[in-house]
Short mmCIF file of C-alpha atoms and ligand atoms in Angstrom, two decimals:
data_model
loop_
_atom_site.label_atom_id
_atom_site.label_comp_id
_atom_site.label_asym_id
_atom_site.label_seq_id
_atom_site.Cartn_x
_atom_site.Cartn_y
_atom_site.Cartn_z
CA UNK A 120 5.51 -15.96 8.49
CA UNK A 121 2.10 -14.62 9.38
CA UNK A 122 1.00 -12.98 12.29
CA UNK A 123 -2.34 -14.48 12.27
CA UNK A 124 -4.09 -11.76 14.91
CA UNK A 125 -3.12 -10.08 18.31
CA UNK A 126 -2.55 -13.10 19.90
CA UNK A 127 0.23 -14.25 17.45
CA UNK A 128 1.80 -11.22 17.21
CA UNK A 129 4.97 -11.17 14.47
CA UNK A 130 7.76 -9.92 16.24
CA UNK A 131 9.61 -10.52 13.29
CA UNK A 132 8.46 -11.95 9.99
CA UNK A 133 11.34 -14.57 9.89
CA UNK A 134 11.45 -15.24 13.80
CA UNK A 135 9.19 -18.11 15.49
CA UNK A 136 6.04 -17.40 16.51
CA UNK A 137 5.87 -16.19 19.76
CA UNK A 138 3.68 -17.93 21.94
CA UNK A 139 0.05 -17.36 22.12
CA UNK A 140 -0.44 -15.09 25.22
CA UNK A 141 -3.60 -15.44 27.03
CA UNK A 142 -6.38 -12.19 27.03
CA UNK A 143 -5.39 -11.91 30.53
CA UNK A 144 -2.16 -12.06 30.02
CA UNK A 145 -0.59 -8.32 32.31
CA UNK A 146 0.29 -6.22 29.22
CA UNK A 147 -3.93 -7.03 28.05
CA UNK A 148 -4.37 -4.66 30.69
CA UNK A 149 -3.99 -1.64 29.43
CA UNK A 150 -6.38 -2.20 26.18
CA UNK A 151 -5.56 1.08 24.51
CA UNK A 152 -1.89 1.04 25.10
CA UNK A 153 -1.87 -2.43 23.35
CA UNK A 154 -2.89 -2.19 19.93
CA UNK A 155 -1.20 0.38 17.71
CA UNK A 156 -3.81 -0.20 15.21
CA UNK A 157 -6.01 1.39 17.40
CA UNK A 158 -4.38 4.73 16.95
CA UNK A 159 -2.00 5.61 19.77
CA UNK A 160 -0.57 9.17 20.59
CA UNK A 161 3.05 8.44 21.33
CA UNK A 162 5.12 10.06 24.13
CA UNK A 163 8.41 9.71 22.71
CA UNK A 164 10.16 7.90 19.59
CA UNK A 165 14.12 7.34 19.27
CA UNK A 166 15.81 4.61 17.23
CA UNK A 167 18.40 2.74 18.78
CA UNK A 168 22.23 1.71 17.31
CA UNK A 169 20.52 -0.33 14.72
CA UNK A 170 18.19 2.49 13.72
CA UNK A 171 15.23 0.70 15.29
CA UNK A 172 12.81 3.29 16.32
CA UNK A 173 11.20 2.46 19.30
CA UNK A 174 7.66 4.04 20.18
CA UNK A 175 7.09 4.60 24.13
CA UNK A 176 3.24 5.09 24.95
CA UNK A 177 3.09 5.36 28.82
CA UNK A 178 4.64 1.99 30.57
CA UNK A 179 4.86 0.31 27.33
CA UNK A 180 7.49 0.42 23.94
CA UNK A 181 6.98 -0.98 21.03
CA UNK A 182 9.98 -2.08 18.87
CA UNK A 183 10.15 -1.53 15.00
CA UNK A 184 7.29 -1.25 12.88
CA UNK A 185 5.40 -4.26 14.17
CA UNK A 186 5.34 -6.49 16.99
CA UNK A 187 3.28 -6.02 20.31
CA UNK A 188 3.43 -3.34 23.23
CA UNK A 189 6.50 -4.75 25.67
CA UNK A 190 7.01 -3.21 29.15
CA UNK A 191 9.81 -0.40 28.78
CA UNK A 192 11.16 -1.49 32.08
CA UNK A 193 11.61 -4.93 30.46
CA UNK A 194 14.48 -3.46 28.56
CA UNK A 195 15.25 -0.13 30.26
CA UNK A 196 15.14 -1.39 33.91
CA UNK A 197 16.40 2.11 35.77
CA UNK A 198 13.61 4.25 34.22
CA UNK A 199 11.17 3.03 36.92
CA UNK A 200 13.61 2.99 39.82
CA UNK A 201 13.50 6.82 40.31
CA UNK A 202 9.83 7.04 39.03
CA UNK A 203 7.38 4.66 38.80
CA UNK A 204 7.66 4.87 35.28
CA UNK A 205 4.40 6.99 34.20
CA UNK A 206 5.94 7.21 30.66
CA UNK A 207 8.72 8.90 28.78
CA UNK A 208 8.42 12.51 27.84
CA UNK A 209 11.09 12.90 25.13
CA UNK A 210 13.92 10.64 23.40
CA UNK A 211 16.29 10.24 21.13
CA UNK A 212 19.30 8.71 19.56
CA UNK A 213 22.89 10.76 20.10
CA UNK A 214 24.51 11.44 16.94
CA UNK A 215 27.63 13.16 17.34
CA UNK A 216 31.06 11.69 16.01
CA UNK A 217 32.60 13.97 17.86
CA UNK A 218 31.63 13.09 21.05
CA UNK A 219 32.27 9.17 20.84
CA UNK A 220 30.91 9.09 24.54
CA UNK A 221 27.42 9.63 23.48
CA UNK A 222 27.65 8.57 19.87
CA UNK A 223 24.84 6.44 19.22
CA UNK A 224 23.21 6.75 22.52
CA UNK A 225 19.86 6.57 23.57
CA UNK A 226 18.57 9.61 25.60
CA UNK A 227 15.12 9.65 27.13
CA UNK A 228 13.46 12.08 29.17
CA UNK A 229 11.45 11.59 32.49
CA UNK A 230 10.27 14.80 34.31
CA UNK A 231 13.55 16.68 34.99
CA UNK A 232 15.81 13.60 34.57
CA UNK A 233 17.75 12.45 31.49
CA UNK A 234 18.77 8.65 30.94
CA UNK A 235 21.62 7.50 29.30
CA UNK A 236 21.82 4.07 27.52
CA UNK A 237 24.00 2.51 25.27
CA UNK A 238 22.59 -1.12 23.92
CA UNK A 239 19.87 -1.07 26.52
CA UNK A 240 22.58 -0.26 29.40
CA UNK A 241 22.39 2.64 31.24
CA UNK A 242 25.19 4.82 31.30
CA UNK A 243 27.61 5.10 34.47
CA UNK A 244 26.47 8.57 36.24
CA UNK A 245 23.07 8.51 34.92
CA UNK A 246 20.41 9.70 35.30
CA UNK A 247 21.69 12.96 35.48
CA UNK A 248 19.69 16.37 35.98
CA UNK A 249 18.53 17.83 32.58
CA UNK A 250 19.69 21.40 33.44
CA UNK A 251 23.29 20.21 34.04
CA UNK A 252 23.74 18.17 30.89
CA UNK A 253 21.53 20.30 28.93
CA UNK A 254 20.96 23.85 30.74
CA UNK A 255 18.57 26.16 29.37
CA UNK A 256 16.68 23.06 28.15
CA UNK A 257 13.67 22.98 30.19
CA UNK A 258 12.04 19.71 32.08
CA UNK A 259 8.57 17.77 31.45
CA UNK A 260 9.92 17.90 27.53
CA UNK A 261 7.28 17.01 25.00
CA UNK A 262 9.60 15.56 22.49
CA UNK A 263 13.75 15.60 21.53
CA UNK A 264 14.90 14.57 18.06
CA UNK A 265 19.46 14.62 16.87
CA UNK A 266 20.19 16.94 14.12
CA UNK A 267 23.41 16.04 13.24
CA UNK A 268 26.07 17.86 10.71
CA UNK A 269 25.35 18.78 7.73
CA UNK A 270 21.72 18.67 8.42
CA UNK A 271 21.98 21.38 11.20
CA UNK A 272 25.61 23.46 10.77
CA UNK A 273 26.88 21.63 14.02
CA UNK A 274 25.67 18.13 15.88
CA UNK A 275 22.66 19.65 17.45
CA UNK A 276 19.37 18.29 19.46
CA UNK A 277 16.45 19.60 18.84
CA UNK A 278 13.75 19.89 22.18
CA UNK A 279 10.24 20.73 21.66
CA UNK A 280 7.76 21.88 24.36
CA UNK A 281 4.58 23.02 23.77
CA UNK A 282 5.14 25.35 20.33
CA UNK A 283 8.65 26.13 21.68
CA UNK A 284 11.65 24.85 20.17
CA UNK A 285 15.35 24.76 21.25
CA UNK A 286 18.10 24.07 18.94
CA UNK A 287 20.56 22.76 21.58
CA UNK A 288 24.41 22.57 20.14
CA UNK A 289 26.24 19.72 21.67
CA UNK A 290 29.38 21.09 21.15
CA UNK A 291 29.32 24.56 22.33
CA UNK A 292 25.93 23.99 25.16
CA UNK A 293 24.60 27.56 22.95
CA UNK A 294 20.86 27.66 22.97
CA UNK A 295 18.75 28.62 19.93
CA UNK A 296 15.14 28.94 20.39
CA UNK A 297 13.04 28.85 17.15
CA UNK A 298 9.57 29.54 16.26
CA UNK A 299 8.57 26.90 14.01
CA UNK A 300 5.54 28.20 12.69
CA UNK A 301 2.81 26.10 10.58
CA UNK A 302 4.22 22.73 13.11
CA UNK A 303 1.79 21.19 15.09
CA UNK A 304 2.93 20.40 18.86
CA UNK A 305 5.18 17.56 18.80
CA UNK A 306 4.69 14.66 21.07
CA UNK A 307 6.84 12.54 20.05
CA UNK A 308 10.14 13.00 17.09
CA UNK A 309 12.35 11.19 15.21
CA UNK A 310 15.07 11.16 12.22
CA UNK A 311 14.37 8.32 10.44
CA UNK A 312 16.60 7.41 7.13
CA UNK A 313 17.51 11.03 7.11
CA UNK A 314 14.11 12.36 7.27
CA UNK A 315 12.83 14.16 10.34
CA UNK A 316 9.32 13.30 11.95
CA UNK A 317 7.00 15.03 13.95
CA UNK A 318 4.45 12.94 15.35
CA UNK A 319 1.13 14.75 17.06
CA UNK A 320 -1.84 12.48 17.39
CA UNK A 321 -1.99 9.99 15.39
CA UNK A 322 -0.80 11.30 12.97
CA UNK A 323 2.76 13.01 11.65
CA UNK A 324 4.01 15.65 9.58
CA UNK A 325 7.49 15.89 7.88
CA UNK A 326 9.64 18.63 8.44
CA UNK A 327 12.64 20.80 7.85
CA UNK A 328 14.72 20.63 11.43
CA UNK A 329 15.96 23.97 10.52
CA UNK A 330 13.01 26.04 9.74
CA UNK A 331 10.47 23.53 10.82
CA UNK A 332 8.44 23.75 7.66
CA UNK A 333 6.52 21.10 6.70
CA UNK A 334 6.43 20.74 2.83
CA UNK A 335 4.09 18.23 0.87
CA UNK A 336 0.49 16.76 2.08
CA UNK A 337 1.08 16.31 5.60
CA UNK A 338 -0.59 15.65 8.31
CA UNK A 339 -0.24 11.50 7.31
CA UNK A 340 -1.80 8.58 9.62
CA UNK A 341 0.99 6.95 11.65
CA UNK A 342 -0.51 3.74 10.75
CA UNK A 343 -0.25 3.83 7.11
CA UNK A 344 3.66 4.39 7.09
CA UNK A 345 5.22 3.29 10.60
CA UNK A 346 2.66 0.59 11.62
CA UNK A 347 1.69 -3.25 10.35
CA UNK A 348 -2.12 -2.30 10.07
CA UNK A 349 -4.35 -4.59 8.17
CA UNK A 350 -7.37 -2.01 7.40
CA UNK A 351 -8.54 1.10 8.70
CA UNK A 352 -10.83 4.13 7.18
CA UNK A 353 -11.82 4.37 3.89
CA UNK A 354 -9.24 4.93 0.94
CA UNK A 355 -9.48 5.87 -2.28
CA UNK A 356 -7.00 4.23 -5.18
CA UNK A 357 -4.31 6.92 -4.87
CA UNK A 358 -4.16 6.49 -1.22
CA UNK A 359 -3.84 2.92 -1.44
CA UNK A 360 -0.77 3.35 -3.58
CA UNK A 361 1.03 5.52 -2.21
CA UNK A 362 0.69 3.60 1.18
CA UNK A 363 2.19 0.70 -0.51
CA UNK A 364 4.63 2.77 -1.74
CA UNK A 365 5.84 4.74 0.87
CA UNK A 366 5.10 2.39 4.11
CA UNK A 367 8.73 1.87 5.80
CA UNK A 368 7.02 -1.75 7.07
CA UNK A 369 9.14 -4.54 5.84
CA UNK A 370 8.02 -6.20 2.48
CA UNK A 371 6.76 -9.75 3.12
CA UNK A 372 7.70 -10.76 -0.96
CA UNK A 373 8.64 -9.09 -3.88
CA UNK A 374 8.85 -10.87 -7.35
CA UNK A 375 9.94 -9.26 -10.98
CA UNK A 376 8.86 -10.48 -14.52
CA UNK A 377 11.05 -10.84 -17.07
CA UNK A 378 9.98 -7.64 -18.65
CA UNK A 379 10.89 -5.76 -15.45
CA UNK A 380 6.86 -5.44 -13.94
CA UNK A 381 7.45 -5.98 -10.08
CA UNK A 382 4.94 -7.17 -7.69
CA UNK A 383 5.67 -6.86 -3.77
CA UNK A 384 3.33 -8.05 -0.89
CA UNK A 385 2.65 -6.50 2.42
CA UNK A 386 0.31 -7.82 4.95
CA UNK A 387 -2.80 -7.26 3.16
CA UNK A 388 -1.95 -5.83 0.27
CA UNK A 389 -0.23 -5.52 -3.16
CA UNK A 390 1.32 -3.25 -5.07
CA UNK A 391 2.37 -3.66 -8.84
CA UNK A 392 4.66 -1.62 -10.82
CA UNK A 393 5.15 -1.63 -14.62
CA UNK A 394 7.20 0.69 -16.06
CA UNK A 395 5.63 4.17 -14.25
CA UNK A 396 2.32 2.54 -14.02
CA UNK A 397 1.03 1.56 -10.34
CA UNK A 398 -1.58 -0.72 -8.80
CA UNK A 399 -2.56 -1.40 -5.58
CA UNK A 400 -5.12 -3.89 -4.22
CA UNK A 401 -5.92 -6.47 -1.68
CA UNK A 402 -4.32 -9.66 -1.90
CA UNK A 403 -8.20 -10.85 -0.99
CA UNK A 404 -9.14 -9.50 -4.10
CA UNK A 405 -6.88 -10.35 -6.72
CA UNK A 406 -5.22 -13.63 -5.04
CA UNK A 407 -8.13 -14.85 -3.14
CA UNK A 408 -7.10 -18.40 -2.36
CA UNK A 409 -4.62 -16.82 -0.51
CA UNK A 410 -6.03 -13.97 1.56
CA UNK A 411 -3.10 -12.32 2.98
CA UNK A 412 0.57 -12.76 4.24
CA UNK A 413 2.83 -14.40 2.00
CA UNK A 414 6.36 -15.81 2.58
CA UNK A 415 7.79 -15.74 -0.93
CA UNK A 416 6.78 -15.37 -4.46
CA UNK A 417 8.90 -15.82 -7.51
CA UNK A 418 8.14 -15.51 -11.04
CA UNK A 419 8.50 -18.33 -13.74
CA UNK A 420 7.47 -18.11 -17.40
CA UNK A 421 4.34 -16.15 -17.26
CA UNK A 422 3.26 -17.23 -13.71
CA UNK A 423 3.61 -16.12 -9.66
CA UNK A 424 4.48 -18.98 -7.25
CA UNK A 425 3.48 -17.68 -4.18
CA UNK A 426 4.37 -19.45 -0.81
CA UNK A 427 2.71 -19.15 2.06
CA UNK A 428 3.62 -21.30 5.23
CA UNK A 429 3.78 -25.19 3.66
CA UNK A 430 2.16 -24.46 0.62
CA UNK A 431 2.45 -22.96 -2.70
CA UNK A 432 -0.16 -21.50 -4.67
CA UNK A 433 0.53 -20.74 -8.26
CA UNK A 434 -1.16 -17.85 -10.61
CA UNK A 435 -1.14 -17.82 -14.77
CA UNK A 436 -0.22 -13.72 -14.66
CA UNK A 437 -3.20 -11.98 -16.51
CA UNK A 438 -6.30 -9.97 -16.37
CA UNK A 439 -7.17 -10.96 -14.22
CA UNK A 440 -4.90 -13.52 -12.55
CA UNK A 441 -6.15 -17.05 -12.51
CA UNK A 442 -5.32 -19.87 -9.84
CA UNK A 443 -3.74 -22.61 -11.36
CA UNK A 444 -5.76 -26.28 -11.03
CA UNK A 445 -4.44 -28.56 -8.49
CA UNK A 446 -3.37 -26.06 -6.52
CA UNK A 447 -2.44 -25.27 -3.27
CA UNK A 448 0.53 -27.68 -3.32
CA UNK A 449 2.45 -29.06 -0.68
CA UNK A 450 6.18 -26.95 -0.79
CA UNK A 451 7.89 -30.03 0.04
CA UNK A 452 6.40 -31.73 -3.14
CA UNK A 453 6.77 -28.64 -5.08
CA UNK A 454 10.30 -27.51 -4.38
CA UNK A 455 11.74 -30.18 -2.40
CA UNK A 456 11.92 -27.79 0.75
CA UNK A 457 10.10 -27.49 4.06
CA UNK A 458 9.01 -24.12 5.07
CA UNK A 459 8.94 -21.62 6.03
CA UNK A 460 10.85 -19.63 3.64
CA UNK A 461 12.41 -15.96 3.57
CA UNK A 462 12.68 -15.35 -0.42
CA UNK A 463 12.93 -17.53 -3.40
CA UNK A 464 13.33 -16.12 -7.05
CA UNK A 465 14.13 -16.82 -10.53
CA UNK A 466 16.72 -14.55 -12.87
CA UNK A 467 15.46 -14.15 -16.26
CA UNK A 468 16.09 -17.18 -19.33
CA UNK A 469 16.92 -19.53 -16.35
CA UNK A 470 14.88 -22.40 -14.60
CA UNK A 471 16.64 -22.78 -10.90
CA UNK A 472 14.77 -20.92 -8.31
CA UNK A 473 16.80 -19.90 -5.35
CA UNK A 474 15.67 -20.05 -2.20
CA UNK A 475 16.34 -18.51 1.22
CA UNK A 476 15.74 -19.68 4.13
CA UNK A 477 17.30 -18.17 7.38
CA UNK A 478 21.04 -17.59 6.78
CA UNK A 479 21.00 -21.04 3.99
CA UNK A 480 19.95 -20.45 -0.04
CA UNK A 481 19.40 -23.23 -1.92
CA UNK A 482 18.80 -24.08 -6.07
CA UNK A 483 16.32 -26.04 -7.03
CA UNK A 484 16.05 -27.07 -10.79
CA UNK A 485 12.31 -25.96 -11.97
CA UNK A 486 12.90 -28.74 -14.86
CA UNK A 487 14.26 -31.84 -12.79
CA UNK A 488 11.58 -34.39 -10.98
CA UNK A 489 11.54 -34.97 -8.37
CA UNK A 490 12.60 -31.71 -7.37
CA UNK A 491 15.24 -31.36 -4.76
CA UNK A 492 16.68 -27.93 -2.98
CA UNK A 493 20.51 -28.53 -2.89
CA UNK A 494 22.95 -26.68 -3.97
CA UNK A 495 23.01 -25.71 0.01
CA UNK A 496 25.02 -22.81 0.74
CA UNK A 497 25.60 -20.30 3.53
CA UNK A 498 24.50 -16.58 3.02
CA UNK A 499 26.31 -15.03 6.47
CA UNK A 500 26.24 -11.53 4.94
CA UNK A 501 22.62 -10.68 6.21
CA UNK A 502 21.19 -12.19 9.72
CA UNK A 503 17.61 -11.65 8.16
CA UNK A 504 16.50 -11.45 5.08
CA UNK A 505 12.79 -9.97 4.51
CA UNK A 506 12.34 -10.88 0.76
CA UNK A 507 14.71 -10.88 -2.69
CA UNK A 508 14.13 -10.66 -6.91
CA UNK A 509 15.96 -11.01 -9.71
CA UNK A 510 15.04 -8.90 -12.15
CA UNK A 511 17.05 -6.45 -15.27
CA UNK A 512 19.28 -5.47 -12.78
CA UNK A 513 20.46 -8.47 -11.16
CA UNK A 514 19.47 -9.66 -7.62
CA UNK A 515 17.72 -7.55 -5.07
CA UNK A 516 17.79 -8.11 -1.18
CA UNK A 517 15.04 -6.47 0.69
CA UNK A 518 15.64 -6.11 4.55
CA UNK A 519 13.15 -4.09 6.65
CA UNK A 520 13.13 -0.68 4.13
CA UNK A 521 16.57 -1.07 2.77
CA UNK A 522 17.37 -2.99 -0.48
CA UNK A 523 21.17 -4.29 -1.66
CA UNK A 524 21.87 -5.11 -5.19
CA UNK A 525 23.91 -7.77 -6.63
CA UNK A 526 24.68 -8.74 -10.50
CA UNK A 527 23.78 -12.34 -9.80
CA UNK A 528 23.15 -14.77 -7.56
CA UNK A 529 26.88 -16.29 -7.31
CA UNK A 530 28.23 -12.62 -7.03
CA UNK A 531 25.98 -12.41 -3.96
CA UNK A 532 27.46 -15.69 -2.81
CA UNK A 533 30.66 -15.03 -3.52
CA UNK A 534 31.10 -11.32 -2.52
CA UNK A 535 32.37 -10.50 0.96
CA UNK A 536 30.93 -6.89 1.30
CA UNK A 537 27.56 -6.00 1.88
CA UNK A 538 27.26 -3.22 -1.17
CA UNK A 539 25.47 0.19 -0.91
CA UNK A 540 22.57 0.23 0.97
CA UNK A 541 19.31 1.80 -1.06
CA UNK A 542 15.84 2.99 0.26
CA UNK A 543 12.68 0.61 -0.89
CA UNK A 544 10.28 3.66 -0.75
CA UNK A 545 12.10 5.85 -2.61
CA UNK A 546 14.36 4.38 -4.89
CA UNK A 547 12.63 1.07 -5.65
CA UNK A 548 9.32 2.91 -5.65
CA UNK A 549 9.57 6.71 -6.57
CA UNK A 550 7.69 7.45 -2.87
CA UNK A 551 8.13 11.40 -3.20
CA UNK A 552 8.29 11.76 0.83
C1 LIG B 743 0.58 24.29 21.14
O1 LIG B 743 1.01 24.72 22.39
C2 LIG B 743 0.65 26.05 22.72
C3 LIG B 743 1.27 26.38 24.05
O2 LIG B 743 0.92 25.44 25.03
C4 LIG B 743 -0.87 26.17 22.76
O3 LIG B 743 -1.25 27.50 23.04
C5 LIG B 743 -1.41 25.76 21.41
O4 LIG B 743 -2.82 25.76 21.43
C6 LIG B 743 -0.92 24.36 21.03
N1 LIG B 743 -1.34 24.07 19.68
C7 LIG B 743 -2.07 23.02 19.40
C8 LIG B 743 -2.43 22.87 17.96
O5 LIG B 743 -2.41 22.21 20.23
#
């Protein structure tokens, strides 16, 4: 699915569109809280149970890593009842097994006050006073981020104001302050696939929650890893690449080649990998009939088949790649199926393409005409899947930054557990960070 410009937003690639809103629509009113692209300073960041971070910039949160500004009172009602919700000074996301009462919970910070939710419902008892629940933590936080065990020694909050720091312990209620030196001033924090983020600006820097040092090329642009942004400053090659790598944005298609050479689509772009060998590039520029945005792509001897709403588009792989005659195709006429789809691919030595589409994957025989997608089978495992290949290994899922592996397509049929969950950026793409 595409999310053609600000006014239709993708909330989520595989959702509907959500209806166009007018320009004077209320949350229009605030033009630089709006647009993330634009380069927002966030007050506060916490994930919630799913590990969805949400952003807070004054009234307004933004969900995941795309998708327009909402109201934060739309979903956290009681943080304007005691304050006309200005914005959120700190949050973050409990983590503390042994405190199953706040496990999991969202805390944010307003002024002195500390809210409690649990899947967007607020706590009994809150909001509470932050010097009760959390004395010698002071009020008008700048940003709060969990350190749980073993990445601190005990279940542990970090607070940040101005350059101080407080390691909080939730066990004991001790109070650490820490100097962490060569930080910027946090506004806004977050853990993040085991990763701890600091953002200031527009920007963010890694860093170690224990010493606070920041190691590798940081300060990065918020937009280039945490953000659906179509184009901003100049880049050079490297910096396209290791964008593509490292974003944590959702993958709209992936695809590998027999010999193992992946390609995977994102908004705008492209990256390639074969063997250690990367390329990125706009999808302008090396797919132009197809600009940007594509739902699926599979590979089939020697060329892409890339799908894009109800059509399908189909490139001889080369140097450069070339646009097959006669196409754009109808979908329906090319695989038998009406879009839009979530993945389709191809294992090695065989001609069915399977397709997904919502919680449904179908076959289609690449050598049978007419073609037909039957074969019609349920795939309840995942609620949403972003992309899939079939490659060397067997089948990949993709879902938002996390990938699943399967030997084949009936194992992933047939298999009741969802197996080990692995990180796109890193694993699937050597990101360093
Ligand atoms: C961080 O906060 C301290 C204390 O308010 C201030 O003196 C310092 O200038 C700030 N640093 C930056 C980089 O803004």
């Amino acid at each position: 699915l595409k999310c053609i410009s600000l006014f239709y937003p993708c909330l989520s690639k595989n959702l509907a569109f959500v209806p166009a809103l007018p320009p004077d629509h209320h949350s229009f009113h605030h033009g630089a809280v709006v647009d993330r692209c634009k380069g927002i300073e966030f007050d506060a960041v916490a994930v919630n149970e799913l590990g969805v971070p949400y952003f807070f910039k004054g009234d307004h949160l933004f969900k995941g890593f795309h998708g327009e500004a909402e109201l934060s009172n739309a979903t956290f009602a009681e943080l304007d009842d005691h304050h006309h919700l200005g914005h959120v000074d700190a949050a973050f996301r409990m983590h503390s097994e042994d405190s199953p009462e706040h496990h999991d919970h969202q805390f944010f910070f307003l002024d002195d006050k500390v809210f409690s939710y649990y899947k967007h419902k607020l706590e009994d008892g809150y909001p509470k006073e932050i010097s009760d629940m959390f004395p010698g933590i002071p009020d008008h936080l700048d940003a709060a981020v969990e350190c749980p065990k073993p990445d601190c020694p005990n279940d542990t909050v970090i607070f940040f104001k101005d350059d101080d720091i407080y390691h909080f312990d939730i066990k004991t209620k001790k109070v650490d302050e820490k100097e962490f030196k060569g930080m910027p001033n946090c506004t806004g924090a977050f853990r993040y696939m085991g990763h701890y983020y600091c953002l200031h600006g527009h920007q963010f820097s890694k860093f170690d929650p224990i010493t606070g040092d920041v190691h590798g090329r940081y300060p990065k642009e918020i937009r280039d890893y945490f953000m659906r942004c179509s184009h901003f400053g100049k880049k050079s090659v490297e910096e396209h690449i290791e964008r593509e790598k490292c974003s944590r944005v959702h993958l709209d298609a992936i695809t590998q080649e027999d010999d193992g050479d992946i390609y995977a689509f994102r908004g705008h772009h492209f990256l390639s990998v074969s063997g250690d060998k990367f390329h990125s590039d706009t999808i302008e520029s090396a797919f132009k009939e197809l600009h940007s945005e594509v739902d699926a792509v599979f590979s089939y001897e020697g060329h892409l088949y890339m799908i894009k709403d109800s059509e399908v588009f189909v490139y001889k792989v080369g140097e450069p790649h070339t646009h097959l005659e006669g196409y754009p195709k109808p979908l329906k006429e090319v695989l038998g199926i009406e879009g839009p789809l979530d993945a389709a691919f191809v294992c090695a030595d065989h001609h069915i393409v399977h397709i997904i589409k919502g919680q449904t994957i179908y076959d289609v025989d690449l050598k049978a005409t007419p073609r037909v997608a039957g074969n019609e089978r349920p795939l309840t495992k995942f609620k949403k899947v972003d992309t899939a290949m079939c490659g060397p290994k067997g089948v990949t899922i993709v879902i938002g930054s996390h990938y699943y592996q399967f030997q084949s397509p009936m194992e992933m049929i047939a298999s009741k557990a969802i197996p080990e969950q692995h990180n796109v950026a890193q694993e699937l793409f050597g990101c360093d960070h």
